[in-house]
Coordinates of C-alpha atoms and ligand atoms in Angstrom, one line a residue:
M1 CA -67.9 46.2 3.5
T2 CA -69.8 47.1 6.6
L3 CA -74.0 46.1 7.1
D4 CA -73.9 50.0 6.4
T5 CA -72.2 50.2 2.6
L6 CA -73.4 47.1 1.5
N7 CA -74.8 47.3 -2.4
F8 CA -78.0 45.7 -3.2
Q9 CA -79.1 45.4 -7.2
T10 CA -82.5 45.0 -7.0
N11 CA -83.0 43.8 -11.4
Y12 CA -86.1 41.5 -10.1
L13 CA -88.1 44.8 -9.9
S14 CA -87.7 46.1 -13.4
L15 CA -89.7 43.5 -14.1
N16 CA -93.4 43.8 -14.6
N17 CA -94.7 44.1 -11.2
E18 CA -96.5 40.7 -11.8
F19 CA -93.3 38.7 -11.4
Y20 CA -93.9 39.5 -7.5
D21 CA -95.2 41.5 -4.8
M22 CA -93.8 44.4 -2.1
T23 CA -93.6 42.7 1.1
D24 CA -92.2 44.4 4.4
P25 CA -90.7 40.9 6.4
T26 CA -92.9 40.4 10.1
P27 CA -90.5 40.6 12.6
L28 CA -90.3 37.8 15.1
D29 CA -90.1 38.3 19.2
D30 CA -87.5 37.6 21.1
P31 CA -84.8 37.0 18.1
Y32 CA -81.2 35.1 19.1
L33 CA -78.5 34.2 16.8
I34 CA -78.0 30.0 16.8
S35 CA -74.9 30.7 13.7
F36 CA -73.3 32.4 11.6
N37 CA -70.9 31.8 8.7
T38 CA -68.2 34.0 7.8
H39 CA -67.1 31.8 4.6
V40 CA -70.8 33.4 3.0
A41 CA -70.8 36.7 4.8
K42 CA -67.3 37.0 2.0
L43 CA -69.3 36.2 -0.1
I44 CA -71.1 39.1 -0.5
G45 CA -68.0 41.2 0.4
L46 CA -69.0 41.4 4.6
E47 CA -65.2 40.4 5.8
S48 CA -65.2 41.9 8.7
I49 CA -68.9 41.5 10.1
S50 CA -68.4 39.0 13.5
G51 CA -72.0 37.5 14.5
D52 CA -71.8 38.7 17.7
D53 CA -72.4 42.0 16.3
P54 CA -76.3 43.0 17.2
R55 CA -76.9 44.5 13.8
F56 CA -76.8 41.1 12.0
V57 CA -79.6 39.8 13.8
D58 CA -82.0 42.9 12.7
L59 CA -81.3 42.5 9.4
L60 CA -82.2 38.9 9.4
N61 CA -85.2 39.8 11.5
G62 CA -86.3 42.6 9.5
T63 CA -85.7 45.4 11.8
F64 CA -83.0 46.1 10.3
I65 CA -83.2 47.5 6.2
P66 CA -80.3 48.2 5.0
R67 CA -80.1 51.5 2.3
G68 CA -81.7 50.4 -1.0
V69 CA -83.5 48.2 -0.2
R70 CA -87.5 47.5 -0.8
P71 CA -87.9 43.8 0.3
F72 CA -90.0 41.8 -1.6
S73 CA -91.9 37.9 -2.7
M74 CA -91.5 35.9 -5.9
C75 CA -94.2 34.9 -7.7
Y76 CA -94.3 31.0 -8.7
A77 CA -96.7 27.9 -9.8
G78 CA -95.5 24.6 -9.5
H79 CA -97.0 21.0 -10.0
Q80 CA -96.8 19.2 -6.4
F81 CA -96.8 16.1 -6.5
G82 CA -98.2 15.8 -10.1
N83 CA -101.1 18.3 -9.4
Y84 CA -101.1 21.6 -10.8
A85 CA -100.8 24.7 -8.2
P86 CA -101.5 28.0 -10.6
R87 CA -100.6 30.6 -7.8
L88 CA -97.5 29.3 -5.0
G89 CA -95.4 31.5 -4.6
D90 CA -92.7 33.2 -2.0
G91 CA -95.1 32.6 0.9
R92 CA -92.9 33.1 3.5
A93 CA -89.7 34.0 1.8
I94 CA -88.8 37.4 1.4
N95 CA -86.3 39.5 -1.0
L96 CA -83.6 41.6 -0.2
G97 CA -82.2 41.9 -3.1
S98 CA -78.4 40.8 -4.7
I99 CA -74.8 41.4 -4.0
N100 CA -72.1 40.3 -6.2
G101 CA -74.7 37.9 -8.3
W102 CA -75.9 36.9 -4.7
H103 CA -79.3 37.0 -4.1
L104 CA -80.6 37.6 -0.9
Q105 CA -83.5 36.3 0.7
T106 CA -84.6 35.7 4.2
K107 CA -87.2 32.4 4.7
G108 CA -89.8 32.7 7.9
S109 CA -89.7 36.2 8.2
G110 CA -93.8 36.5 7.8
E111 CA -97.0 36.1 5.4
T112 CA -96.2 37.5 2.3
L113 CA -99.1 38.1 -1.0
Y114 CA -98.4 34.1 -1.4
S115 CA -98.8 32.5 2.5
R116 CA -102.2 31.3 0.8
T117 CA -103.6 29.4 4.0
S118 CA -99.9 28.8 6.7
D119 CA -98.2 31.8 8.3
G120 CA -95.1 32.5 6.5
R121 CA -93.1 31.2 9.3
A122 CA -90.4 28.2 9.2
A123 CA -89.7 26.3 12.9
V124 CA -85.8 26.1 14.5
P125 CA -85.3 22.8 13.0
S126 CA -86.1 23.3 9.7
S127 CA -84.3 26.2 9.5
I128 CA -80.8 24.8 10.8
R129 CA -81.5 21.6 8.4
E130 CA -81.0 23.9 5.9
Y131 CA -78.4 26.0 7.3
L132 CA -76.2 23.2 7.3
M133 CA -77.3 20.9 4.5
S134 CA -76.5 23.4 2.1
E135 CA -73.4 24.2 3.5
A136 CA -72.3 20.1 3.4
M137 CA -73.7 20.1 -0.1
H138 CA -71.2 23.2 -1.7
H139 CA -68.1 21.5 0.1
L140 CA -69.1 18.1 -1.5
G141 CA -69.3 19.7 -4.9
I142 CA -72.8 20.3 -5.5
P143 CA -74.7 23.5 -7.1
T144 CA -76.1 25.0 -4.0
T145 CA -77.9 28.2 -2.7
R146 CA -75.8 28.9 0.7
A147 CA -77.1 30.3 3.7
L148 CA -75.4 33.2 5.8
G149 CA -77.0 32.8 9.4
V150 CA -80.1 31.7 11.1
I151 CA -82.0 33.0 14.1
G152 CA -84.3 31.3 16.9
S153 CA -86.9 33.1 18.7
Q154 CA -89.6 33.5 21.2
T155 CA -92.3 34.1 18.6
K156 CA -94.2 30.6 18.5
I157 CA -95.9 28.8 15.7
V158 CA -98.0 25.7 15.6
R159 CA -96.8 22.1 14.1
N160 CA -97.2 18.7 14.6
N161 CA -95.6 20.8 18.2
I162 CA -95.4 24.4 19.2
E163 CA -92.7 25.3 17.7
Q164 CA -90.2 28.5 18.3
A165 CA -90.5 30.5 15.2
A166 CA -86.8 31.1 13.1
I167 CA -85.5 32.9 10.0
V168 CA -82.1 31.8 7.7
M169 CA -81.2 33.8 5.8
R170 CA -80.2 31.7 1.4
L171 CA -78.4 33.0 -0.6
S172 CA -78.8 32.2 -4.8
P173 CA -77.4 33.2 -8.0
S174 CA -81.2 32.8 -9.3
W175 CA -84.2 32.0 -7.4
V176 CA -86.2 31.3 -10.5
R177 CA -87.6 27.6 -10.9
F178 CA -88.9 26.0 -13.2
G179 CA -92.4 27.1 -11.6
T180 CA -92.0 30.5 -12.8
F181 CA -92.8 29.8 -15.9
E182 CA -95.6 27.4 -15.3
Y183 CA -97.4 30.4 -13.6
F184 CA -97.0 32.6 -16.5
Y185 CA -98.3 29.6 -19.4
Y186 CA -100.7 28.4 -17.5
F187 CA -102.3 32.2 -17.2
K188 CA -101.5 32.6 -21.1
E189 CA -98.9 35.7 -20.1
Y190 CA -96.8 34.6 -22.8
D191 CA -95.0 37.9 -23.4
K192 CA -94.7 38.0 -19.7
L193 CA -93.2 34.4 -19.9
Q194 CA -90.1 35.8 -22.8
T195 CA -89.6 38.5 -20.6
L196 CA -88.7 36.0 -18.2
T197 CA -86.8 33.9 -20.4
D198 CA -84.8 36.8 -21.1
Y199 CA -84.0 38.1 -17.8
V200 CA -83.1 34.4 -16.4
I201 CA -80.7 34.1 -19.8
A202 CA -79.5 37.5 -18.7
E203 CA -79.0 36.1 -15.1
S204 CA -77.5 33.0 -15.3
Y205 CA -77.1 31.6 -19.4
P206 CA -75.7 35.3 -19.8
H207 CA -73.2 33.4 -22.7
L208 CA -76.1 32.9 -24.5
K209 CA -77.6 37.0 -25.0
D210 CA -76.3 37.7 -28.0
D211 CA -78.0 33.6 -29.9
E212 CA -79.9 33.8 -32.1
D213 CA -81.1 30.4 -31.2
R214 CA -81.1 31.6 -27.6
Y215 CA -84.2 30.3 -26.3
F216 CA -83.2 27.0 -27.8
K217 CA -79.9 26.6 -25.9
F218 CA -81.7 27.6 -22.2
F219 CA -83.9 25.2 -23.2
S220 CA -80.9 22.6 -23.4
E221 CA -78.4 24.0 -21.1
V222 CA -81.1 23.9 -18.5
V223 CA -81.6 20.7 -19.4
E224 CA -77.7 19.6 -19.2
R225 CA -77.5 21.2 -16.4
T226 CA -80.4 19.3 -15.0
A227 CA -78.9 15.8 -15.6
K228 CA -75.1 17.0 -13.7
L229 CA -77.0 18.1 -10.8
I230 CA -78.9 15.2 -10.5
A231 CA -76.1 12.1 -11.1
K232 CA -74.3 14.4 -8.3
W233 CA -76.8 13.8 -5.9
Q234 CA -77.1 9.6 -6.7
S235 CA -73.3 9.5 -6.5
I236 CA -73.5 11.2 -3.4
G237 CA -76.3 9.6 -2.1
F238 CA -78.4 13.5 -1.4
C239 CA -82.3 12.4 -1.8
H240 CA -83.8 15.9 -2.1
G241 CA -87.9 14.2 -0.4
V242 CA -89.7 16.9 -2.7
M243 CA -88.9 17.2 -6.1
N244 CA -91.8 19.4 -6.9
T245 CA -91.3 21.6 -10.3
D246 CA -91.2 25.1 -7.7
N247 CA -88.7 23.4 -5.9
M248 CA -86.5 22.9 -9.3
S249 CA -84.1 25.7 -10.2
I250 CA -83.9 26.5 -12.8
A251 CA -80.4 27.5 -12.7
G252 CA -79.4 23.7 -12.9
L253 CA -78.9 24.0 -7.8
T254 CA -79.8 22.3 -5.3
I255 CA -82.6 24.5 -3.7
D256 CA -85.8 24.3 -0.7
Y257 CA -83.9 21.9 1.4
G258 CA -87.2 20.5 3.4
P259 CA -87.6 16.6 4.7
F260 CA -84.1 16.3 3.1
S261 CA -82.0 12.8 3.9
M262 CA -78.5 11.6 3.2
L263 CA -78.3 7.3 2.5
D264 CA -77.2 5.7 5.3
D265 CA -77.5 2.1 3.9
F266 CA -77.8 2.0 0.6
D267 CA -81.8 1.5 -0.6
Y268 CA -82.8 2.4 -4.0
G269 CA -86.0 2.8 -2.9
F270 CA -85.9 4.8 0.3
V271 CA -87.8 7.8 1.1
C272 CA -87.6 10.5 3.5
N273 CA -90.6 12.3 3.6
K274 CA -93.4 10.8 5.4
T275 CA -96.1 12.8 3.2
D276 CA -94.7 11.2 0.0
K277 CA -96.9 7.8 0.4
A278 CA -95.9 6.5 -3.0
G279 CA -92.9 7.4 -2.8
R280 CA -92.6 9.2 -5.8
Y281 CA -89.8 11.2 -5.2
S282 CA -87.3 8.2 -4.3
Y283 CA -84.3 8.1 -3.4
G284 CA -84.1 5.7 -7.0
E285 CA -86.7 8.2 -9.0
Q286 CA -85.5 11.0 -8.7
P287 CA -83.7 10.8 -12.3
N288 CA -86.9 10.3 -13.5
V289 CA -89.0 13.0 -11.5
S290 CA -85.7 15.5 -13.5
Y291 CA -87.0 14.4 -16.9
W292 CA -91.1 14.2 -15.7
N293 CA -90.3 17.7 -14.3
L294 CA -88.1 18.7 -17.2
T295 CA -90.6 18.0 -19.7
M296 CA -93.6 20.2 -17.0
L297 CA -91.2 23.0 -18.1
S298 CA -90.7 22.4 -21.9
K299 CA -94.4 22.1 -21.8
A300 CA -94.9 25.4 -20.3
L301 CA -92.0 27.1 -23.2
T302 CA -94.0 25.8 -26.1
P303 CA -95.3 29.8 -26.6
I304 CA -91.5 30.8 -27.4
I305 CA -89.4 27.2 -28.6
D306 CA -90.4 24.0 -30.8
K307 CA -91.6 22.0 -28.7
E308 CA -90.5 19.2 -31.3
R309 CA -86.8 20.1 -30.1
M310 CA -87.2 20.3 -26.7
Q311 CA -88.7 16.7 -27.4
K312 CA -85.5 15.7 -28.5
K313 CA -83.4 17.3 -25.9
L314 CA -85.8 15.4 -23.5
D315 CA -85.3 12.3 -25.2
D316 CA -81.4 13.0 -24.9
Y317 CA -81.4 13.4 -20.7
G318 CA -82.7 9.6 -20.5
N319 CA -81.2 7.7 -23.6
F320 CA -77.5 9.5 -22.8
L321 CA -77.3 12.9 -20.8
Y322 CA -78.5 11.5 -17.2
P323 CA -76.9 8.3 -17.6
N324 CA -73.4 9.6 -19.0
A325 CA -73.2 12.7 -16.3
Y326 CA -74.2 9.4 -13.7
I327 CA -71.8 7.1 -15.0
D328 CA -68.9 10.0 -15.4
V329 CA -69.4 11.2 -11.5
M330 CA -69.8 7.1 -10.4
R331 CA -66.3 6.7 -12.2
Q332 CA -64.7 8.7 -10.8
K333 CA -65.6 7.6 -7.2
L334 CA -64.5 3.9 -7.8
G335 CA -61.0 5.2 -9.2
L336 CA -61.8 4.2 -13.2
D337 CA -59.4 6.8 -14.9
L338 CA -60.1 5.3 -18.4
K339 CA -63.3 5.4 -20.1
L340 CA -64.5 2.0 -20.7
D341 CA -67.7 0.5 -22.8
E342 CA -67.8 -2.0 -19.9
D343 CA -67.6 -0.1 -17.2
V344 CA -71.3 0.8 -17.1
E345 CA -72.4 -2.9 -16.1
L346 CA -69.7 -2.8 -13.6
I347 CA -71.6 0.4 -11.9
T348 CA -74.9 -1.2 -12.8
D349 CA -73.7 -4.5 -11.5
L350 CA -72.1 -2.5 -8.2
V351 CA -76.0 -0.2 -7.3
G352 CA -77.5 -4.0 -7.2
A353 CA -74.7 -5.4 -4.9
L354 CA -74.9 -1.9 -3.1
Q355 CA -79.2 -3.4 -2.8
D356 CA -79.0 -6.3 -1.3
A357 CA -74.9 -5.8 1.1
Y358 CA -76.7 -3.8 3.4
V359 CA -74.3 -1.4 3.7
D360 CA -73.8 2.7 4.6
Y361 CA -73.5 4.3 0.7
T362 CA -71.1 6.5 2.5
N363 CA -69.0 4.4 4.4
F364 CA -68.3 1.9 1.2
F365 CA -67.1 4.8 -1.2
R366 CA -64.4 5.7 1.9
T367 CA -63.8 2.3 2.7
L368 CA -63.2 1.2 -0.9
S369 CA -61.2 4.0 -1.8
H370 CA -58.4 2.2 0.8
Y371 CA -59.3 -0.9 -1.2
D372 CA -55.6 -2.7 -1.5
S373 CA -56.8 -5.7 -2.6
D374 CA -57.8 -7.6 1.3
R375 CA -60.9 -7.2 0.9
M376 CA -61.7 -8.0 4.7
P377 CA -62.7 -3.6 5.2
L378 CA -65.2 -4.2 3.2
F379 CA -66.3 -7.2 4.6
D380 CA -67.0 -6.2 7.9
I381 CA -69.6 -3.4 7.4
A382 CA -72.0 -5.2 4.3
M383 CA -74.4 -7.4 6.7
N384 CA -74.0 -9.3 3.6
P385 CA -70.3 -9.7 2.5
V386 CA -71.5 -12.4 -0.2
V387 CA -72.2 -9.5 -2.4
I388 CA -69.5 -7.8 -2.3
H389 CA -67.7 -10.2 -2.8
N390 CA -69.0 -10.8 -6.1
W391 CA -68.5 -7.6 -7.2
L392 CA -65.3 -7.2 -6.3
E393 CA -64.4 -9.9 -8.4
L394 CA -65.3 -7.7 -11.1
Y395 CA -63.4 -4.3 -9.7
D396 CA -60.4 -6.0 -8.9
K397 CA -60.3 -7.5 -13.3
R398 CA -61.8 -3.6 -13.8
L399 CA -58.9 -2.6 -12.2
A400 CA -56.1 -4.6 -13.8
K401 CA -56.9 -2.2 -17.0
E402 CA -56.2 0.5 -15.3
T403 CA -52.3 2.4 -15.8
R404 CA -52.9 4.1 -13.2
S405 CA -50.4 3.5 -9.7
Q406 CA -52.8 2.1 -6.6
S407 CA -51.7 4.9 -4.6
D408 CA -52.8 7.2 -7.3
R409 CA -56.2 5.7 -7.0
Q410 CA -56.3 6.2 -3.8
K411 CA -55.5 9.7 -3.3
E412 CA -58.1 11.1 -6.5
M413 CA -61.0 8.2 -4.5
L414 CA -60.4 9.7 -0.9
K415 CA -60.9 13.9 -2.8
T416 CA -64.4 12.2 -4.1
N417 CA -66.0 9.6 -1.5
P418 CA -66.6 11.5 1.3
K419 CA -65.5 10.7 4.8
Y420 CA -68.3 12.9 6.7
V421 CA -71.3 13.5 5.4
L422 CA -74.7 15.2 7.5
K423 CA -76.8 12.6 8.4
N424 CA -80.1 13.4 9.8
Y425 CA -79.3 11.6 13.1
M426 CA -76.2 14.2 13.1
L427 CA -78.6 17.3 12.9
Q428 CA -81.3 16.0 14.6
E429 CA -78.4 16.0 17.7
A430 CA -77.6 19.6 16.8
I431 CA -80.9 20.8 16.7
D432 CA -82.0 19.4 20.2
L433 CA -79.3 21.0 22.1
A434 CA -79.7 24.4 19.5
Q435 CA -83.1 23.7 21.1
K436 CA -81.6 23.9 25.0
G437 CA -79.6 27.1 23.9
D438 CA -76.2 25.2 23.0
F439 CA -75.4 25.6 19.7
S440 CA -72.1 24.7 20.1
S441 CA -72.9 21.2 18.0
I442 CA -74.5 23.6 15.2
E443 CA -70.8 24.8 15.4
T444 CA -69.4 21.3 14.8
L445 CA -71.3 19.9 12.4
L446 CA -70.7 23.1 10.0
H447 CA -67.4 22.7 10.8
I448 CA -67.3 19.4 9.5
A449 CA -69.7 20.1 5.9
A450 CA -66.8 22.1 5.1
H451 CA -64.5 18.9 5.7
P452 CA -65.7 16.2 4.2
F453 CA -63.2 14.9 2.5
D454 CA -60.5 15.0 5.6
E455 CA -59.7 13.0 8.4
L456 CA -60.8 15.0 11.2
P457 CA -59.8 12.6 14.1
E458 CA -62.4 14.2 16.9
F459 CA -65.4 13.3 14.7
E460 CA -64.3 9.5 13.9
H461 CA -67.4 8.8 15.0
F462 CA -69.6 10.3 12.2
A463 CA -67.5 8.5 9.3
H464 CA -69.4 5.4 10.7
E465 CA -72.4 3.5 9.6
T466 CA -75.2 5.6 11.6
P467 CA -76.6 4.2 14.7
E468 CA -79.3 1.1 13.2
E469 CA -81.9 3.5 15.6
H470 CA -81.6 6.4 13.4
K471 CA -81.3 4.4 10.2
N472 CA -84.1 6.1 7.2
I473 CA -85.6 8.7 9.0
C474 CA -88.4 10.6 7.3
L475 CA -89.1 13.8 7.7
S476 CA -92.8 16.2 7.5
C477 CA -92.8 18.8 4.8
S478 CA -94.8 21.0 7.1
S479 CA -92.1 23.1 9.3
Ligands
AMP501 P1 -92.0 23.9 -0.3 O1 -92.3 22.9 -0.6 O2 -91.1 23.6 1.5 O3 -90.9 24.3 -0.9 O4 -93.4 25.0 -0.3 C1 -94.3 24.6 -1.3 C2 -95.2 26.4 -1.1 O5 -95.5 26.7 0.3 C3 -94.2 27.4 -1.6 O6 -95.2 28.3 -2.3 C4 -93.9 27.9 0.2 O7 -94.0 29.8 -0.3 C5 -95.3 26.9 0.1 N1 -95.4 27.6 2.1 C6 -94.3 26.9 3.3 N2 -94.6 26.5 4.5 C7 -94.8 27.7 4.2 C8 -95.6 28.3 5.4 N3 -95.5 28.6 6.7 N4 -96.1 29.7 5.1 C9 -96.3 30.3 4.3 N5 -96.2 29.4 2.4 C10 -95.4 28.2 3.4
MG502 MG1 -90.3 25.2 -2.1

């Protein structure tokens, strides 16, 4: 497949025109390539293209519109920090349609009907962050959108500083959000709500298409996918930062990367979003917030699904769907093959110990993956080793009940606990260089992102704890 033979589907446009607005991209001035991901290109059948092809820049910039593409922006609403915003939508994203089930979208392509008072643009730093982090999340085994490439330009935009505008091309199996449902519910357009639900079932839950009870089962599966997604975020130490309902994927994916962060030292209360003064979206609150967001989704679905049945499913989320999903992923991180009831306490105690230990979250589990009853390597990485020591007493007892050999346990743990995650300071270093015209660190981070569980001796320094001065970076949403 070449850029000329790409075959776009535009199923979303078969919906009523209240679901979207036809919008042409507004190109940036003097665009240049920052990075291009050949692995992602293969997802849409682009085998032979290289990022050096100038038309790739034109594709992202909107000056080359492939045959059959009719660009559009999607409409949605959402609860932002708990407050309902009736009309959000793709304020800076333009959709091209889908290929092989991947919906292509350029973010930063200029004003749309949904831009409100903003400029429809995205800055270079946040675009590089989304580009790299979505790739890292994918290779960590976390459902996520992907990104094909990113371009910069000479177009200037006003943020905290004057920045250069960029465009990132994102791909997703679905761009529908909880907030898309809220839009039609709050405007009392229940027929469109039902049409949307049918569309989403066909696209993201096709096995339910002919089920008589499909609407309730659809809601149930959204709840289940969300529980698993958030459990994975928590286990890997990912903080999203802006879990508004418009940033919650109906397909259970990580979407809309903004001021996200990986945990440095474990801290339940860590907040990565500068505007989140109350800590609504802190690391530790993410499971509760997703419950709240699912509750808002259930409210929006009341015209077509029985309220009590949905409430029961939401209760299940809190009572066992989320807790079990979390315990399952943490068991894997601890290398526990058997499922024992006592594991819940072991894991709860571990979270308490980590909170007091001042230890790099990623480093702790990677070091634990080599554990052979010598505790020194773990004591060396914690500022408060006593709590680690106390917890290891419990862990040793629990390991004694395992039937798997130590080396098999270690092997599994090394495939579960990454050596490399993209910390904010690493992203920032690559961004600083990119802004001086040097994109080499972006390629390095792309490589690291694709090999989180491997030993990469030349990048060993990135596996160390975050340098003290770079810990707990808090970023702003406006980018
Ligand atoms: P976010 O929380 O970044 O996903 O964005 C929340 C809403 O604001 C979405 O509807 C975005 O499309 C919109 N938005 C954010 N930044 C801009 C911008 N620079 N121009 C237009 N709309 C924006
Ligand atoms: Mg968003």
